[in-house]
Short mmCIF file of C-alpha atoms and ligand atoms in Angstrom, two decimals:
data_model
loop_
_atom_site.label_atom_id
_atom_site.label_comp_id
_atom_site.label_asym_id
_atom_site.label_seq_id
_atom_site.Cartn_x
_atom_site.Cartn_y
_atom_site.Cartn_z
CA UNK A 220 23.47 18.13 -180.04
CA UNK A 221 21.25 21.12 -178.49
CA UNK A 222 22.91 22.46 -176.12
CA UNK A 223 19.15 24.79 -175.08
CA UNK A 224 17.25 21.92 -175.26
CA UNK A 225 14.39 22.29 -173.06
CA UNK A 226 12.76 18.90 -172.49
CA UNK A 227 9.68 20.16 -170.80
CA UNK A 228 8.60 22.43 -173.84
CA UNK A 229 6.87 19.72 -176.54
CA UNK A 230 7.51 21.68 -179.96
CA UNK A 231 6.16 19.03 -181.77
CA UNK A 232 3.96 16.00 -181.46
CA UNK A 233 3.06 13.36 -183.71
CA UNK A 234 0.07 11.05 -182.93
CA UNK A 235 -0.69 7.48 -184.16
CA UNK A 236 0.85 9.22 -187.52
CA UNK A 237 -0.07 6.31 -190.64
CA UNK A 238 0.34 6.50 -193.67
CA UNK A 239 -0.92 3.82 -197.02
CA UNK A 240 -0.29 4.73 -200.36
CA UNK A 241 -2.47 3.27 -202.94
CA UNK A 242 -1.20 1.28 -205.85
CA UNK A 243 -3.07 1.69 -208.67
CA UNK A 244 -3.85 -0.96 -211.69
CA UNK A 245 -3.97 0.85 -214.51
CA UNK A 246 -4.41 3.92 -216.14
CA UNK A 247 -7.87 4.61 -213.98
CA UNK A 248 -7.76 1.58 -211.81
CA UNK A 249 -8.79 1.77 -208.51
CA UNK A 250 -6.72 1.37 -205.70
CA UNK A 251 -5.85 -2.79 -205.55
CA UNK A 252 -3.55 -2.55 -202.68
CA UNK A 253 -1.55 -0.39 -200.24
CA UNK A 254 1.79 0.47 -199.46
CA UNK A 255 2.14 0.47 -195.37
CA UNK A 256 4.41 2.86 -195.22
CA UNK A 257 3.67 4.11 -191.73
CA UNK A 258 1.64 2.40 -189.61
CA UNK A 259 0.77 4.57 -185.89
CA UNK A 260 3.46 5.98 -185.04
CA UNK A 261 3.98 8.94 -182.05
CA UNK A 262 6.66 10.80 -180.56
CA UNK A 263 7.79 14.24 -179.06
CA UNK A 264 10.30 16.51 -180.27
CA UNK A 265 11.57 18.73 -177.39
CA UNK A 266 12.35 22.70 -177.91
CA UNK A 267 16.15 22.75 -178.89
CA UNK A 268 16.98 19.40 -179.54
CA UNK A 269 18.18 16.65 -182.04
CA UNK A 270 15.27 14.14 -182.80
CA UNK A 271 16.77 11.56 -185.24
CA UNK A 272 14.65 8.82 -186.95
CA UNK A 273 16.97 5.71 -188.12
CA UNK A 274 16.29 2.61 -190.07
CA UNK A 275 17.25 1.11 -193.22
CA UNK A 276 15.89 2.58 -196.90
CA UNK A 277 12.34 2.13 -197.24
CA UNK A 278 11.24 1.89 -193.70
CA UNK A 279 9.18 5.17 -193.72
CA UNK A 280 11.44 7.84 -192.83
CA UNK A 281 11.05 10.24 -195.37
CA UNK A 282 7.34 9.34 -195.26
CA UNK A 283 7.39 10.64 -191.75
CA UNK A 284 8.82 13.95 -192.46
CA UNK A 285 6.45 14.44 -195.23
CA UNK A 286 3.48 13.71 -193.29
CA UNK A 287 5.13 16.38 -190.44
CA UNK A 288 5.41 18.90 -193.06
CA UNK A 289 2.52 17.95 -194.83
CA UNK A 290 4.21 17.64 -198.09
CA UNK A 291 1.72 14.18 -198.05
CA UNK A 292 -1.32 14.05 -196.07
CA UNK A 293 -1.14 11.06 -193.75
CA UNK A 294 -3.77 8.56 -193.91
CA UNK A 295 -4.30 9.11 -190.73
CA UNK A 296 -2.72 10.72 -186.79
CA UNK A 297 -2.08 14.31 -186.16
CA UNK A 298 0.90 16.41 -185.78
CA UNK A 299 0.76 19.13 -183.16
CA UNK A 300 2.78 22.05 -183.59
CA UNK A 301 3.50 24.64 -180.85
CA UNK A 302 0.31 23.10 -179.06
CA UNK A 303 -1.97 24.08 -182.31
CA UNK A 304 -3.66 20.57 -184.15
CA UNK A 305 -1.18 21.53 -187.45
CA UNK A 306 -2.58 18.35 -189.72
CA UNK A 307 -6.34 20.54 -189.50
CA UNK A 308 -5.10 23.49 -189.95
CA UNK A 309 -6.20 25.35 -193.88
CA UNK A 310 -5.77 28.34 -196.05
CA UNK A 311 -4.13 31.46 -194.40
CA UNK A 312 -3.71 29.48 -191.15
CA UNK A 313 -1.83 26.71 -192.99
CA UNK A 314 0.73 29.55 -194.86
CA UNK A 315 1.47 30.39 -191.64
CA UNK A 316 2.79 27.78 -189.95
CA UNK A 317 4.13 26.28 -192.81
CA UNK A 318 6.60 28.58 -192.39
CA UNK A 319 7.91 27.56 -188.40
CA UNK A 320 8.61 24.19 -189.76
CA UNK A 321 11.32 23.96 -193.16
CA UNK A 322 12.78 20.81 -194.79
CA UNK A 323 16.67 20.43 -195.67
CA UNK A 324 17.19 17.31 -198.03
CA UNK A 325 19.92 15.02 -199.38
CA UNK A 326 20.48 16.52 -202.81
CA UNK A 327 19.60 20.75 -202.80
CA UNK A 328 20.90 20.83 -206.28
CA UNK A 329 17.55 19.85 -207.93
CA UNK A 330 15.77 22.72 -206.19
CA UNK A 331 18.33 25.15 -206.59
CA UNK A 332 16.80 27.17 -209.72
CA UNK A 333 20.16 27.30 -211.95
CA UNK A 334 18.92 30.70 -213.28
CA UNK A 335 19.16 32.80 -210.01
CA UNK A 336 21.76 33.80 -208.48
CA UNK A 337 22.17 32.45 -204.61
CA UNK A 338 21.05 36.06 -202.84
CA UNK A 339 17.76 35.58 -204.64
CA UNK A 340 17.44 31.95 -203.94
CA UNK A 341 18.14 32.32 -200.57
CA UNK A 342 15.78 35.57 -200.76
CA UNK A 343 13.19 33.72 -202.40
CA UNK A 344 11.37 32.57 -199.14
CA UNK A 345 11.45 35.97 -197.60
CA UNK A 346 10.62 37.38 -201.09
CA UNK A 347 7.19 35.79 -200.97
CA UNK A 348 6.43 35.69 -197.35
CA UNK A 349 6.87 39.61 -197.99
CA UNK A 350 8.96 39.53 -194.30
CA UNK A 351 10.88 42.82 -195.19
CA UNK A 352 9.80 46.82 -196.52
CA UNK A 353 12.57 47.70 -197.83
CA UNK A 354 15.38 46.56 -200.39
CA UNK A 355 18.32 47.41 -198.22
CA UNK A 356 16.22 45.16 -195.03
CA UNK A 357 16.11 42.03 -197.19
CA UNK A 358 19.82 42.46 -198.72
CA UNK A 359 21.03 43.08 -195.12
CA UNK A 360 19.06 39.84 -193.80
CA UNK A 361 20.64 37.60 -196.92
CA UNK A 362 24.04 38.72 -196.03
CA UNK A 363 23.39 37.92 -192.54
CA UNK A 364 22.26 34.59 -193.59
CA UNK A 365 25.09 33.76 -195.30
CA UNK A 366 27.75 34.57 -192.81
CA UNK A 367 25.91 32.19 -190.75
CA UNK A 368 26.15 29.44 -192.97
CA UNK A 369 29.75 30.10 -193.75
CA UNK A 370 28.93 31.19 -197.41
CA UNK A 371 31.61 33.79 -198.52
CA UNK A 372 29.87 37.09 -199.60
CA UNK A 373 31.65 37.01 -202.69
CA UNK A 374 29.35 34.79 -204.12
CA UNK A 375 26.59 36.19 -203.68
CA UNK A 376 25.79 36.86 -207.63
CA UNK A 377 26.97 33.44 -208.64
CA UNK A 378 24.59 30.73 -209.44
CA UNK A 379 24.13 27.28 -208.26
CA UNK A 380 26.29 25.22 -210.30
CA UNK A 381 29.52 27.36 -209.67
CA UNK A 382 29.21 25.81 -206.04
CA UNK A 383 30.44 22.39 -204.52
CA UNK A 384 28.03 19.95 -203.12
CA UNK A 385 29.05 20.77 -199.32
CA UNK A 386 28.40 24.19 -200.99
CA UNK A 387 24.98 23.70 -202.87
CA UNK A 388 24.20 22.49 -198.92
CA UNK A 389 25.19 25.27 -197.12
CA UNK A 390 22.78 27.34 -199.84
CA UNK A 391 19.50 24.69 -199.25
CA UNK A 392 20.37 25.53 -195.66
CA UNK A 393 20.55 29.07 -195.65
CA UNK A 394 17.16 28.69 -197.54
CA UNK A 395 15.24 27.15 -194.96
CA UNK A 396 16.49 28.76 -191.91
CA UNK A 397 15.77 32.26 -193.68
CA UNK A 398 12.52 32.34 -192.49
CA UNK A 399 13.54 32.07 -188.58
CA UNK A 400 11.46 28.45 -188.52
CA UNK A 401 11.13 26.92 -184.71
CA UNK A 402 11.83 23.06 -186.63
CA UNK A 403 13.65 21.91 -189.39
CA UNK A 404 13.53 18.49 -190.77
CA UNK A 405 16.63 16.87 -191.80
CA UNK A 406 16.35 14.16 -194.41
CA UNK A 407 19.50 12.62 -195.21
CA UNK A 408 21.21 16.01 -195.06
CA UNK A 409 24.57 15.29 -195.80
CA UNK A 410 23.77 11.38 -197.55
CA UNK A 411 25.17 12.24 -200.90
CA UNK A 412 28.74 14.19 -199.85
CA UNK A 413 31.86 13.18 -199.34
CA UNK A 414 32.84 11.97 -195.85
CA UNK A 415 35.17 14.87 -194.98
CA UNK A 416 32.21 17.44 -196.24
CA UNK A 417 29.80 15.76 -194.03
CA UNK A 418 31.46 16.47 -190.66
CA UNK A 419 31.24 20.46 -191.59
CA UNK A 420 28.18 20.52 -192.47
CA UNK A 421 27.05 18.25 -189.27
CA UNK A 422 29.11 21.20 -187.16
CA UNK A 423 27.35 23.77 -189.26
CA UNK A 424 24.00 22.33 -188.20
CA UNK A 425 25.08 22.25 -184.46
CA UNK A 426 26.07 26.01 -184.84
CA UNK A 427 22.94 26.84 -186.12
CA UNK A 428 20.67 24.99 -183.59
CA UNK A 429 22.52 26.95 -180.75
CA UNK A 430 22.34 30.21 -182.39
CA UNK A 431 18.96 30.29 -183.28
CA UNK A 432 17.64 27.28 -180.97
CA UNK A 433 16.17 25.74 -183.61
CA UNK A 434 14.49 22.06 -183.30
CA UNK A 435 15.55 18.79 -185.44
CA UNK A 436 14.09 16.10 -186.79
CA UNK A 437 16.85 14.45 -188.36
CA UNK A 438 16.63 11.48 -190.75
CA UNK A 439 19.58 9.53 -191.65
CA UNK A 440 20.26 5.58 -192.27
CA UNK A 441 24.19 6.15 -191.06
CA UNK A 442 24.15 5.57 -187.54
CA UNK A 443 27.56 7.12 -187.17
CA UNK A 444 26.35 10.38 -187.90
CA UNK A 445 23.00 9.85 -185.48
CA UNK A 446 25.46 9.02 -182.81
CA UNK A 447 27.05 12.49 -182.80
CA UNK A 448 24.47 14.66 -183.52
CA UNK A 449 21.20 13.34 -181.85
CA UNK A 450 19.46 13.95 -178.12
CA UNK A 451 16.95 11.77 -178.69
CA UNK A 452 16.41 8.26 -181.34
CA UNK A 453 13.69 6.72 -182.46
CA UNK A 454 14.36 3.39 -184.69
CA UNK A 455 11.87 2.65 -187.14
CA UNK A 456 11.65 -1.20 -189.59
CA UNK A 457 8.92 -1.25 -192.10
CA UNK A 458 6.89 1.77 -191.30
CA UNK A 459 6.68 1.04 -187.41
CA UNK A 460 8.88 2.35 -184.68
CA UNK A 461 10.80 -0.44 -182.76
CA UNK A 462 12.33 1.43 -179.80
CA UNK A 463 13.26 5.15 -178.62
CA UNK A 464 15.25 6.47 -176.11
CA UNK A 465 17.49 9.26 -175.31
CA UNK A 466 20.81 8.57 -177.69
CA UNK A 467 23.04 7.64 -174.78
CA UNK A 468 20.69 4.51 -173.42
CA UNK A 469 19.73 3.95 -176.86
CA UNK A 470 23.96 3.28 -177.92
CA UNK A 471 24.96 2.04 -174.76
CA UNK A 472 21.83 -0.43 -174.11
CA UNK A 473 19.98 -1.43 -177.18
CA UNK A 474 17.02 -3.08 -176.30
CA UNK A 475 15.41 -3.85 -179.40
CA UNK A 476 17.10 -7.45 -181.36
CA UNK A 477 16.77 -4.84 -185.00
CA UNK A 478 18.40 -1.93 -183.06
CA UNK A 479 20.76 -4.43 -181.39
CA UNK A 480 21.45 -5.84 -185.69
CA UNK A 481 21.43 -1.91 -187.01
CA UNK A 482 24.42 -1.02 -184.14
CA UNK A 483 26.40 -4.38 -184.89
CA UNK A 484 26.89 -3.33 -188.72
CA UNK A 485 28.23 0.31 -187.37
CA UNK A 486 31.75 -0.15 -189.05
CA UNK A 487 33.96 -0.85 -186.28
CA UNK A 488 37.80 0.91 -185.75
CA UNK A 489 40.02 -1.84 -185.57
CA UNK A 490 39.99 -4.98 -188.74
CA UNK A 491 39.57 -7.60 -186.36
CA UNK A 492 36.29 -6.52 -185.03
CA UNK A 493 34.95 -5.60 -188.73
CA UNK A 494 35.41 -9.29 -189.21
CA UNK A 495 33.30 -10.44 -186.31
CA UNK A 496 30.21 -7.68 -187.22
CA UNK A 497 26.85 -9.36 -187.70
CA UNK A 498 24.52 -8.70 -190.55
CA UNK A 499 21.17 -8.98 -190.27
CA UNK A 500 19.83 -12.12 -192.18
CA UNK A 501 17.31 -12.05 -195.20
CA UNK A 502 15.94 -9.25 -196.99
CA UNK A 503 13.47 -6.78 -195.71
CA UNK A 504 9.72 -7.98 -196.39
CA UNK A 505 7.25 -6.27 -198.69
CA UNK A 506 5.44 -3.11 -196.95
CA UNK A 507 2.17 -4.00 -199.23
CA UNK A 508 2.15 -7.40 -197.53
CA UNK A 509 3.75 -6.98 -193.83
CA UNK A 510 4.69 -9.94 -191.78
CA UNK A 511 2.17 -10.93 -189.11
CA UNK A 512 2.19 -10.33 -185.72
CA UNK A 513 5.55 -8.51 -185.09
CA UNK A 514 6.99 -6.62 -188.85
CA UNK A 515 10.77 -7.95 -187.71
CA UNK A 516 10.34 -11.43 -186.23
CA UNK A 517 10.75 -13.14 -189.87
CA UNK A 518 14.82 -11.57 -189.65
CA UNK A 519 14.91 -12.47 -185.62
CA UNK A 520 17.31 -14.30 -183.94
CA UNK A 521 15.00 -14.32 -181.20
CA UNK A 522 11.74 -14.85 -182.44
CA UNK A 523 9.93 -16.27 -180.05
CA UNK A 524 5.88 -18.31 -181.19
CA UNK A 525 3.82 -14.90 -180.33
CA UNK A 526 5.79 -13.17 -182.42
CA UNK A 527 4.44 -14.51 -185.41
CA UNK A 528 0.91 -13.72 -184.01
CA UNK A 529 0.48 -10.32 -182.17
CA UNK A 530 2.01 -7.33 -182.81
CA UNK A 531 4.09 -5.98 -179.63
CA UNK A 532 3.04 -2.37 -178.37
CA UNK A 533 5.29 0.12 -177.70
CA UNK A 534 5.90 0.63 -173.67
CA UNK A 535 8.49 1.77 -171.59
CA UNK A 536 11.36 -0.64 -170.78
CA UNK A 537 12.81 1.17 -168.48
CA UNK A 538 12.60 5.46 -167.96
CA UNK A 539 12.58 7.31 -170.75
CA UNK A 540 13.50 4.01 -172.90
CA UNK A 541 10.38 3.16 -175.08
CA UNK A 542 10.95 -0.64 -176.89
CA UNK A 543 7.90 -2.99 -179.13
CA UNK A 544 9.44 -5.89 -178.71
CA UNK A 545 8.06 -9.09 -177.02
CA UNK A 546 10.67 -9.77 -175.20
CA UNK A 547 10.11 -7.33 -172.19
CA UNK A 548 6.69 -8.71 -171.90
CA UNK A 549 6.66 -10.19 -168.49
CA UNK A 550 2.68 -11.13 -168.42
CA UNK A 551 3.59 -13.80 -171.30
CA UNK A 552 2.55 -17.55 -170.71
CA UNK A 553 5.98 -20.19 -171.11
CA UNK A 554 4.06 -21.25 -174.52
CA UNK A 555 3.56 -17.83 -176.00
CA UNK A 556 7.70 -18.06 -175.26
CA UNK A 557 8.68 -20.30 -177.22
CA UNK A 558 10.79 -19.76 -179.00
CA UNK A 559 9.89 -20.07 -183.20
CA UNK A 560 13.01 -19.68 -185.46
CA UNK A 561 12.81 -23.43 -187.05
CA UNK A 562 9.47 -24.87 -188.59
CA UNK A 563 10.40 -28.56 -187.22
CA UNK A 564 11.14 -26.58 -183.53
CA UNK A 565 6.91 -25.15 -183.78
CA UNK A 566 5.87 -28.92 -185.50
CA UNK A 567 7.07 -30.45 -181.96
CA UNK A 568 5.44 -27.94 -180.10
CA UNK A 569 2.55 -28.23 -181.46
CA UNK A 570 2.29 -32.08 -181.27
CA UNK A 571 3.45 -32.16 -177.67
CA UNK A 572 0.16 -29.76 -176.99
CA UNK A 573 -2.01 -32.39 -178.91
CA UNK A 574 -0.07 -35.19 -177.47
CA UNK A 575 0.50 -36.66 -180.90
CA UNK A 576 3.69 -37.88 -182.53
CA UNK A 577 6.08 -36.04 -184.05
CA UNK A 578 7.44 -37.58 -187.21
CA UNK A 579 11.29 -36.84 -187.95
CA UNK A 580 12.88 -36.34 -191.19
P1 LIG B 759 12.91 5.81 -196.31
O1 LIG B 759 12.96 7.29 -196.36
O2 LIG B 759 13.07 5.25 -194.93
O3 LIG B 759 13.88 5.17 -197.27
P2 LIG B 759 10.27 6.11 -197.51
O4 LIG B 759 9.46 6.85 -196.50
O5 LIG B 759 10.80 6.88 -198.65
O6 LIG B 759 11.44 5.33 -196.76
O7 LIG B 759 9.38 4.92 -198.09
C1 LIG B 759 8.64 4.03 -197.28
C2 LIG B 759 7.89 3.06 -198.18
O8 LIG B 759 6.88 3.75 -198.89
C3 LIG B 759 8.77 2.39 -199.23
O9 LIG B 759 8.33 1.07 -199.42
C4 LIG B 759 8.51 3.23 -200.46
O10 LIG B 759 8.72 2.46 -201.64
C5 LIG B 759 7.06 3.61 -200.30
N1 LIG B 759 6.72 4.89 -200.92
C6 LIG B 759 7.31 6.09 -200.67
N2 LIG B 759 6.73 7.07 -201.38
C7 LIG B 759 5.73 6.47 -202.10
C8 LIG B 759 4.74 6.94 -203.02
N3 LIG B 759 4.63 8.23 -203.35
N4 LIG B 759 3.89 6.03 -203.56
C9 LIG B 759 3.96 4.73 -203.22
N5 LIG B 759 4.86 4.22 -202.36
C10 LIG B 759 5.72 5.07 -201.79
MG1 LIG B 760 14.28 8.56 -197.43
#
């Protein structure tokens, strides 16, 4: 967790951020229907501190670190960074910033170019950003670059696949925090290791954010991990975001029922309580054909009848602890309450406000 984090500086801001990617039918087909992968979503990422995004595969976190970085354009939304509009930004301008904000991902094997040897890898951004005059400068600044990451200067002429995974991570690290970036996005940074690996490379992370008071955005399904490492977490399901809060209200008092389903399967110390987890029911629907009114209610245990019809807003619960969800809806009407988790439940609702009979089976 940033320990400088300054929650009254705003290093980055994304607005109403959506993104649809076209499916196309055939070889020259036009677009016959779109993916929703992230459909208006917003938040703030504070100066210093651990933003984490959460949810389970395919809900649009990746999408939303691509659309930060602009490694997709989003459909549309904006993303402000360091108060400057970043998504209109072009050319020289664009070069520029591109280089406060770096990505760390899951598996830094496949960009590790097996033919150079880690200095120049980790050189390589500094190489072409042209950052240093002379030889001895750059040399001096990879060195110091690897002591950070805890790479042993020894290996400095050996290539990628001499190194272990926890390894080949410390190198994709070292590569994007060459460049002295104000924000690096995390996505699923330590995902593919093994369990022990993962905690060093979470305390490496940590390290590095108070050295260099760098910003996260942090993307990772295991909510374990989120736990220890985040300030702030946002929980996404199909491409929206359900709730966010500051990680302490957000583990202590989910608001959300999907956040409340997502901390339930956290595996638990003790057997007996593994036993009594809940799993969410059902599968997660189709992003190309989302379920009406709110994206969760068809997995809800608490679904209530204008769920199915109108998509809940984001507001704040309670300080600081943002929640979509129905349920803290005071200005609802008793019928738009009901609640909707059988069909024969809505049948007798229905008839009792027609006043006819209800037939049972
Ligand atoms: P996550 O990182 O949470 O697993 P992603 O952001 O990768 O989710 O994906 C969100 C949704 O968008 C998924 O349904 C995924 O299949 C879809 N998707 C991601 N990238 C593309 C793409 N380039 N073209 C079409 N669909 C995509
Ligand atoms: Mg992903």
């Amino acid at each position: 967790m940033g320990k400088n984090k300054d929650m009254n500086d705003v290093v980055l801001e994304a607005q109403h951020l959506t993104k649809h990617y076209p499916i196309k039918k055939g070889l020259f087909g036009k677009a016959s229907n779109y993916v929703h992968a992230l459909e208006d979503v917003s938040f703030q990422v504070h100066r210093g501190e651990t933003f984490s995004i959460v949810g389970e595969s395919g809900c649009g976190k990746s999408t939303t670190g691509k659309c930060i970085l602009r490694l997709t354009e989003p459909t549309s939304g904006t993303v402000t960074l360091d108060g400057q509009d970043f998504t209109a930004l072009q050319g020289e301008a664009l070069t520029e910033a591109r280089k406060k904000m770096k990505l760390i991902f899951q598996d830094p094997y496949s960009s590790l170019n097996p033919r150079m040897t880690v200095a120049d890898i980790i050189a390589e951004p500094i190489d072409i950003a042209g950052t240093y005059k002379t030889r001895a400068e750059r040399d001096a600044r990879v060195e110091e670059i690897m002591q950070a990451v805890g790479l042993d200067l020894a290996f400095k002429y050996r290539y990628p696949h001499e190194f272990s995974g926890g390894q080949r991570q410390r190198i994709g690290i070292a590569r994007a925090i060459v460049l002295q970036p104000e924000l690096v996005v995390c996505d699923e940074p330590v995902s593919a290791l093994d369990v022990s690996v993962q905690a060093k490379v979470i305390n490496l992370l940590e390290e590095l954010q108070d050295r260099y008071g760098l910003s996260y955005v942090f993307i990772s399904h295991d909510l374990s991990v989120v736990k220890h490492i985040s300030d702030t977490v946002m929980v996404m399901y199909l491409g929206r975001e359900m709730e966010l809060a500051d990680k302490d209200s957000l583990f202590a008092e989910p608001l959300h029922p999907y956040t409340q389903a997502l901390l339930d399967v956290i595996p638990r110390i003790t057997h007996e309580r593994i036993q009594d987890k809940k799993i969410l029911q059902g599968d997660v629907p189709s992003p190309t054909n989302p379920p009406s009114g709110c994206v969760f209610h068809t997995r809800c245990t608490k679904c209530m009848k204008v769920c199915t019809q109108k998509a809940p807003e984001l507001h704040e619960v309670r300080p600081g602890h943002f929640c979509a969800c129905h349920l803290f809806d005071e200005s609802l009407s008793e019928a738009e309450r009901q609640l909707s988790l059988d069909p024969t439940l809505v049948a007798q609702e229905k008839a009792q406000e027609t006043g006819a009979e209800v037939l049972q089976d």
